């Protein structure tokens, strides 16, 4: 997949910028607070249902303006398309080749990008919720059906919790069964995804770290022992029944896929407790590489890679390994840094260089 050109207007601190990215490597450099991450955010947002930084649309619109616009020309295989996104406080509108689209599924896969930003390592250190958010988003990227299962589950969960709070609990059993049914769909898809990713993780971690450390990513849904949908459903039903008395007391569903967690391990120990900052970052980067690989297998085209604040935390050797590795892949990469790093430019052949200053962009050659 290639982004051939992108126009960003009234998006955050960007008034009007046009980028014609290089085929492979693109460096956006500039001092803090100039708009580098904003530009990556715009590129990512063009192809995805929400920003990787915020769920609040008004934040995206340049102060004092009514709407932000992003327009991009995308090449995928031999297909060219034009995507247009308009963001207003009230909502977002998407057009593909001049035609309005209303369903998330119409945009799905049109412009895939995997983002790696310093915030992503927070997923290692923070609570289960941040890992679930990562998981749900990552599964959805390659599996449009997941969004449907996930929304159904959330809707039914709300209903069941509502009943649990009532004194009249007529119909609780039916909602519990439905919850187990959709919960099984969610879990089945998550399990398949995590198994795929775990199978790829080791290779990418080794490529970045340059040392042999063992990685493991696993997902053990609470109360579930099977990987087959009908049996997952039975296990979930058991789980819900087991918690029913206390759920009735507290008025909420206390166990299930909405409470599950991912386990990240390095050398058979929890990454959170025993991984250094650099090891945690390498691990999450390797996860993103595995995700890219997975998307390439699904869509037949590698997604864009957006590496925000590339040089922070990794040592020179790991940075070098990462660049070496990326040069062997047919992907379009956007990297942001605070300096025009000679080491990075030496490692990235034909890198297009852009300076970002106060929301403006200057092309400095490639
Ligand atoms: P760093 O190197 O610190 O990560 P950066 O170049 O990535 O910096 P960005 O996060 O892209 O910086 O841009 C931050 C700037 O954008 C801030 O100065 C912020 O005030 C401004 N900004 C954010 N949202 C808006 C908005 N809606 N309207 C105007 N300016 C905004
Ligand atoms: Mg930034």
Coordinates of C-alpha atoms and ligand atoms in Angstrom, one line a residue:
X1 CA 0.0 0.0 0.0
X2 CA 1.3 3.5 -0.9
X3 CA 0.1 6.9 0.1
X4 CA 0.9 9.0 -3.0
X5 CA -0.2 12.3 -1.7
X6 CA -2.0 13.8 1.2
X7 CA -3.5 17.2 1.9
X8 CA -4.2 18.2 5.5
X9 CA -6.2 21.3 6.3
X10 CA -7.2 22.8 9.6
X11 CA -6.2 19.7 11.4
X12 CA -4.8 20.5 14.9
X13 CA -2.0 23.0 14.4
X14 CA -1.8 22.4 10.7
X15 CA -3.4 25.1 8.6
X16 CA -2.7 23.6 5.1
X17 CA 0.0 21.1 4.2
X18 CA 0.5 19.0 1.1
X19 CA 2.8 16.0 1.3
X20 CA 4.0 13.9 -1.6
X21 CA 5.7 11.1 0.3
X22 CA 8.6 9.0 -0.9
X23 CA 8.0 5.5 -2.0
X24 CA 9.7 4.0 1.0
X25 CA 11.2 6.1 3.8
X26 CA 9.9 9.4 5.0
X27 CA 11.4 11.4 7.8
X28 CA 9.4 14.2 9.4
X29 CA 11.7 16.1 11.8
X30 CA 11.3 19.2 13.9
X31 CA 11.4 20.5 17.5
X32 CA 8.8 19.6 20.1
X33 CA 5.3 20.8 19.6
X34 CA 5.6 21.6 15.9
X35 CA 3.1 19.2 14.5
X36 CA 5.0 15.9 13.6
X37 CA 2.6 13.6 15.5
X38 CA -0.3 15.6 14.3
X39 CA 0.6 14.7 10.7
X40 CA 1.0 11.0 11.5
X41 CA -2.3 11.2 13.3
X42 CA -3.9 12.7 10.1
X43 CA -2.5 10.0 7.9
X44 CA -3.7 7.2 10.3
X45 CA -7.1 8.7 10.7
X46 CA -7.7 8.9 7.0
X47 CA -8.0 5.1 6.9
X48 CA -9.3 4.2 10.3
X49 CA -12.5 4.7 12.4
X50 CA -10.8 6.7 15.1
X51 CA -7.6 8.5 16.1
X52 CA -4.8 6.7 18.0
X53 CA -4.7 9.7 20.4
X54 CA -8.2 10.8 21.2
X55 CA -11.8 9.8 20.9
X56 CA -12.9 13.5 21.0
X57 CA -13.4 14.8 17.6
X58 CA -13.5 18.6 18.4
X59 CA -9.8 18.3 19.6
X60 CA -8.8 17.4 16.0
X61 CA -10.2 20.6 14.5
X62 CA -7.8 23.6 14.4
X63 CA -8.8 26.1 17.1
X64 CA -11.2 28.7 15.6
X65 CA -12.2 26.6 12.6
X66 CA -15.3 24.6 11.9
X67 CA -13.9 21.5 10.3
X68 CA -10.7 19.7 9.5
X69 CA -10.1 18.0 6.2
X70 CA -7.8 15.2 5.0
X71 CA -7.5 14.2 1.4
X72 CA -5.3 11.3 0.3
X73 CA -4.5 9.4 -2.9
X74 CA -3.8 5.8 -2.1
X75 CA -2.4 3.1 -4.3
X76 CA -3.1 -0.5 -3.4
X77 CA -2.0 -3.2 -5.8
X78 CA -3.2 -1.7 -9.1
X79 CA -6.1 0.1 -7.6
X80 CA -5.9 3.9 -7.0
X81 CA -8.4 5.6 -4.8
X82 CA -9.0 9.0 -3.3
X83 CA -10.1 9.2 0.3
X84 CA -11.6 12.3 1.8
X85 CA -12.3 12.8 5.5
X86 CA -14.1 15.7 7.0
X87 CA -14.0 16.1 10.8
X88 CA -16.5 18.3 12.6
X89 CA -17.4 18.6 16.2
X90 CA -20.6 16.7 15.4
X91 CA -19.1 13.8 13.5
X92 CA -17.0 12.6 10.6
X93 CA -17.8 12.1 7.0
X94 CA -15.9 9.9 4.6
X95 CA -15.8 9.9 0.8
X96 CA -14.2 7.3 -1.3
X97 CA -13.7 8.4 -4.9
X98 CA -16.2 11.2 -4.4
X99 CA -18.9 8.9 -3.0
X100 CA -20.0 9.3 0.6
X101 CA -19.7 6.1 2.6
X102 CA -21.6 5.5 5.8
X103 CA -20.5 2.1 7.0
X104 CA -17.2 1.4 8.8
X105 CA -16.9 -1.7 6.6
X106 CA -16.7 0.4 3.4
X107 CA -13.5 2.1 4.6
X108 CA -12.1 -1.0 6.1
X109 CA -8.8 -2.0 4.4
X110 CA -8.7 1.0 2.1
X111 CA -5.7 2.6 3.8
X112 CA -4.1 0.4 6.5
X113 CA -1.5 1.8 8.8
X114 CA 0.1 0.5 11.9
X115 CA 1.2 3.2 14.3
X116 CA 4.0 2.9 16.9
X117 CA 4.1 5.8 19.3
X118 CA 5.9 6.2 22.7
X119 CA 2.5 5.9 24.4
X120 CA 2.1 2.3 23.1
X121 CA 4.6 1.0 25.6
X122 CA 2.1 2.1 28.3
X123 CA 0.2 -1.0 27.4
X124 CA 2.9 -3.0 29.1
X125 CA 2.8 -1.0 32.3
X126 CA -0.8 0.0 32.7
X127 CA -3.9 -2.0 33.7
X128 CA -5.7 -4.7 31.7
X129 CA -8.0 -2.1 30.1
X130 CA -5.2 -0.7 28.0
X131 CA -4.2 -4.2 26.7
X132 CA -7.8 -5.0 25.9
X133 CA -8.1 -1.7 24.0
X134 CA -5.0 -2.7 22.0
X135 CA -6.3 -6.2 21.4
X136 CA -9.7 -5.1 20.3
X137 CA -8.3 -2.6 17.9
X138 CA -5.7 -4.9 16.5
X139 CA -8.2 -7.8 15.9
X140 CA -10.6 -5.4 14.2
X141 CA -7.9 -4.1 11.8
X142 CA -7.8 -7.5 10.1
X143 CA -11.2 -8.8 10.8
X144 CA -14.2 -6.6 10.1
X145 CA -16.6 -9.1 11.6
X146 CA -15.0 -8.6 15.0
X147 CA -16.4 -5.1 15.4
X148 CA -19.9 -6.5 15.0
X149 CA -19.4 -9.3 17.6
X150 CA -17.8 -6.8 20.0
X151 CA -20.6 -4.3 19.7
X152 CA -23.3 -7.0 20.2
X153 CA -21.5 -8.2 23.2
X154 CA -21.3 -4.6 24.7
X155 CA -25.0 -4.1 24.0
X156 CA -26.1 -7.3 25.6
X157 CA -23.7 -6.7 28.6
X158 CA -25.4 -3.4 29.2
X159 CA -28.8 -5.1 29.1
X160 CA -27.8 -7.7 31.5
X161 CA -26.2 -5.2 33.9
X162 CA -29.4 -3.2 33.8
X163 CA -31.4 -6.3 34.8
X164 CA -29.0 -7.1 37.5
X165 CA -29.6 -3.7 39.1
X166 CA -33.4 -4.3 39.0
X167 CA -35.5 -6.0 41.6
X168 CA -37.5 -7.7 38.8
X169 CA -35.0 -9.9 37.0
X170 CA -37.4 -11.5 34.5
X171 CA -35.5 -12.6 31.4
X172 CA -32.1 -12.6 33.1
X173 CA -31.4 -16.2 31.9
X174 CA -32.1 -15.3 28.3
X175 CA -29.7 -12.3 28.5
X176 CA -27.1 -14.5 30.1
X177 CA -27.3 -17.0 27.3
X178 CA -27.0 -14.3 24.7
X179 CA -24.1 -12.9 26.5
X180 CA -22.3 -16.2 26.4
X181 CA -23.2 -16.6 22.7
X182 CA -21.7 -13.3 21.6
X183 CA -18.9 -13.5 24.2
X184 CA -17.8 -16.8 22.6
X185 CA -17.6 -15.0 19.2
X186 CA -15.4 -12.3 20.7
X187 CA -13.2 -14.8 22.5
X188 CA -12.8 -17.1 19.5
X189 CA -11.6 -14.3 17.3
X190 CA -9.3 -12.9 20.0
X191 CA -7.7 -16.4 20.5
X192 CA -7.1 -16.9 16.9
X193 CA -5.5 -13.5 16.5
X194 CA -3.3 -13.9 19.6
X195 CA -2.1 -17.3 18.4
X196 CA -1.2 -15.8 15.0
X197 CA 0.7 -12.9 16.6
X198 CA 2.5 -15.0 19.1
X199 CA 3.7 -17.2 16.3
X200 CA 5.4 -14.3 14.6
X201 CA 6.6 -12.3 17.6
X202 CA 9.8 -14.1 18.4
X203 CA 11.2 -13.5 14.9
X204 CA 10.6 -9.8 15.0
X205 CA 11.8 -9.4 18.6
X206 CA 15.1 -11.1 17.6
X207 CA 15.5 -8.9 14.6
X208 CA 15.2 -5.7 16.7
X209 CA 17.0 -6.8 19.8
X210 CA 19.7 -8.8 18.0
X211 CA 19.8 -11.2 21.0
X212 CA 17.9 -14.4 21.6
X213 CA 15.4 -13.7 24.3
X214 CA 12.2 -15.7 24.3
X215 CA 8.9 -13.8 23.9
X216 CA 5.4 -15.0 24.6
X217 CA 2.0 -13.4 24.1
X218 CA -0.9 -15.2 25.5
X219 CA -4.6 -14.8 26.2
X220 CA -6.3 -17.0 28.7
X221 CA -9.9 -15.9 28.9
X222 CA -11.4 -16.3 32.3
X223 CA -13.2 -19.6 32.8
X224 CA -12.6 -20.8 29.3
X225 CA -10.6 -23.9 28.4
X226 CA -11.6 -24.5 24.9
X227 CA -10.9 -22.8 21.6
X228 CA -14.0 -23.9 19.8
X229 CA -17.0 -21.5 19.7
X230 CA -19.7 -23.8 21.1
X231 CA -17.6 -25.0 23.9
X232 CA -16.4 -21.5 24.7
X233 CA -20.1 -20.6 25.0
X234 CA -20.7 -23.4 27.4
X235 CA -17.7 -22.5 29.5
X236 CA -18.8 -18.8 29.6
X237 CA -22.3 -19.8 30.6
X238 CA -20.7 -21.7 33.5
X239 CA -18.7 -18.7 34.4
X240 CA -21.6 -16.4 34.4
X241 CA -23.7 -18.9 36.5
X242 CA -20.8 -19.2 39.0
X243 CA -20.7 -15.5 39.5
X244 CA -24.5 -14.9 39.3
X245 CA -25.1 -14.6 43.1
X246 CA -22.4 -11.9 43.6
X247 CA -23.3 -10.3 40.3
X248 CA -26.9 -9.9 41.6
X249 CA -25.6 -8.4 44.8
X250 CA -23.3 -5.9 43.0
X251 CA -25.5 -5.2 40.0
X252 CA -22.9 -5.9 37.4
X253 CA -21.3 -8.7 35.4
X254 CA -18.0 -9.2 37.1
X255 CA -16.3 -11.7 34.8
X256 CA -16.2 -12.4 31.0
X257 CA -14.3 -11.1 28.0
X258 CA -14.9 -7.5 29.0
X259 CA -12.6 -8.1 32.0
X260 CA -10.0 -10.4 30.4
X261 CA -6.3 -9.5 30.0
X262 CA -3.4 -10.3 27.8
X263 CA -0.2 -11.7 29.2
X264 CA 3.1 -10.4 27.8
X265 CA 6.3 -12.3 28.8
X266 CA 10.0 -12.1 28.1
X267 CA 12.2 -15.0 29.0
X268 CA 9.3 -16.6 30.8
X269 CA 8.8 -13.7 33.1
X270 CA 6.2 -10.9 33.1
X271 CA 7.5 -8.1 30.8
X272 CA 5.9 -5.5 33.1
X273 CA 7.8 -6.4 36.2
X274 CA 11.1 -7.6 34.7
X275 CA 11.5 -5.9 31.3
X276 CA 13.7 -2.8 31.0
X277 CA 12.2 0.2 29.1
X278 CA 14.2 -0.7 26.0
X279 CA 13.1 -4.3 26.2
X280 CA 9.5 -3.3 26.6
X281 CA 9.7 -1.0 23.7
X282 CA 11.3 -3.7 21.5
X283 CA 8.6 -6.1 22.5
X284 CA 5.8 -3.7 21.5
X285 CA 7.6 -2.8 18.3
X286 CA 7.9 -6.5 17.5
X287 CA 4.1 -6.9 18.2
X288 CA 3.5 -4.1 15.7
X289 CA 5.7 -5.8 13.1
X290 CA 3.8 -9.1 13.6
X291 CA 0.6 -7.1 13.1
X292 CA 1.9 -5.7 9.9
X293 CA 2.8 -9.1 8.7
X294 CA -0.7 -10.4 9.6
X295 CA -2.4 -7.5 7.7
X296 CA -0.2 -8.2 4.7
X297 CA -1.3 -11.8 4.6
X298 CA -5.0 -10.8 4.9
X299 CA -5.0 -7.9 2.4
X300 CA -2.2 -8.9 0.1
X301 CA -0.5 -5.6 0.7
X302 CA 1.6 -4.4 3.6
X303 CA 0.1 -1.5 5.6
X304 CA 2.0 1.8 6.1
X305 CA 4.2 2.0 9.2
X306 CA 4.0 5.2 11.2
X307 CA 6.8 5.4 13.7
X308 CA 6.4 8.3 16.1
X309 CA 9.4 9.6 18.0
X310 CA 11.5 6.9 16.7
X311 CA 14.8 7.3 18.5
X312 CA 13.5 7.6 22.1
X313 CA 14.4 4.7 24.4
X314 CA 16.0 2.3 22.0
X315 CA 19.8 2.1 22.1
X316 CA 21.8 2.8 18.9
X317 CA 22.2 -0.8 18.1
X318 CA 18.5 -1.6 18.4
X319 CA 17.6 1.5 16.3
X320 CA 20.1 0.3 13.7
X321 CA 18.7 -3.2 13.7
X322 CA 15.2 -1.8 13.3
X323 CA 16.2 0.3 10.3
X324 CA 18.2 -2.6 8.8
X325 CA 15.1 -4.8 9.1
X326 CA 12.8 -2.2 7.6
X327 CA 15.0 -1.8 4.5
X328 CA 14.4 -5.5 3.8
X329 CA 10.6 -5.0 3.7
X330 CA 8.5 -3.5 1.0
X331 CA 6.7 -1.0 3.1
X332 CA 6.2 2.7 3.1
X333 CA 7.4 4.2 6.4
X334 CA 6.9 7.5 8.1
X335 CA 9.3 8.4 10.9
X336 CA 9.3 11.4 13.2
X337 CA 12.3 12.5 15.2
X338 CA 13.4 15.8 16.8
X339 CA 16.6 15.9 14.8
X340 CA 17.7 15.2 11.2
X341 CA 19.6 12.2 12.4
X342 CA 22.6 11.3 10.1
X343 CA 22.6 7.7 11.4
X344 CA 19.0 7.3 10.5
X345 CA 19.5 8.8 7.0
X346 CA 22.5 6.6 6.4
X347 CA 20.4 3.6 7.2
X348 CA 17.3 4.6 5.2
X349 CA 18.1 4.6 1.5
X350 CA 16.4 7.4 -0.6
X351 CA 14.6 8.8 2.5
X352 CA 12.4 11.8 1.7
X353 CA 13.1 14.4 4.4
X354 CA 10.6 17.0 5.6
X355 CA 11.1 19.7 8.2
X356 CA 8.1 20.4 10.4
X357 CA 7.8 23.8 11.9
X358 CA 4.7 25.5 13.5
X359 CA 2.3 23.2 11.5
X360 CA 4.1 23.8 8.2
X361 CA 6.1 21.4 6.1
X362 CA 9.2 22.0 4.0
X363 CA 10.6 19.3 1.7
X364 CA 14.3 19.1 2.0
X365 CA 15.1 16.5 -0.6
X366 CA 15.6 12.8 -0.7
Ligands
LIG1 P1 6.9 16.4 20.1 O1 8.3 16.3 19.5 O2 6.9 17.1 21.4 O3 6.2 15.1 20.1 P2 5.2 17.2 17.8 O4 5.9 17.9 16.7 O5 4.9 15.7 17.6 O6 6.1 17.4 19.2 P3 2.4 17.6 17.9 O7 1.9 16.8 19.0 O8 2.3 17.1 16.5 O9 3.9 18.0 18.2 O10 1.8 19.1 17.9 C1 1.5 19.7 19.1 C2 1.0 21.1 18.8 O11 -0.3 21.1 18.2 C3 0.9 21.7 20.2 O12 1.5 22.9 20.1 C4 -0.6 21.9 20.3 O13 -1.0 23.0 21.0 C5 -1.1 22.0 18.9 N1 -2.5 21.6 18.7 C6 -3.1 20.4 19.1 N2 -4.4 20.4 18.8 C7 -4.7 21.6 18.3 C8 -5.9 22.2 17.7 N3 -7.0 21.6 17.8 N4 -5.7 23.5 17.2 C9 -4.6 24.1 17.2 N5 -3.4 23.6 17.7 C10 -3.5 22.4 18.2
LIG2 MG1 5.1 14.1 18.8

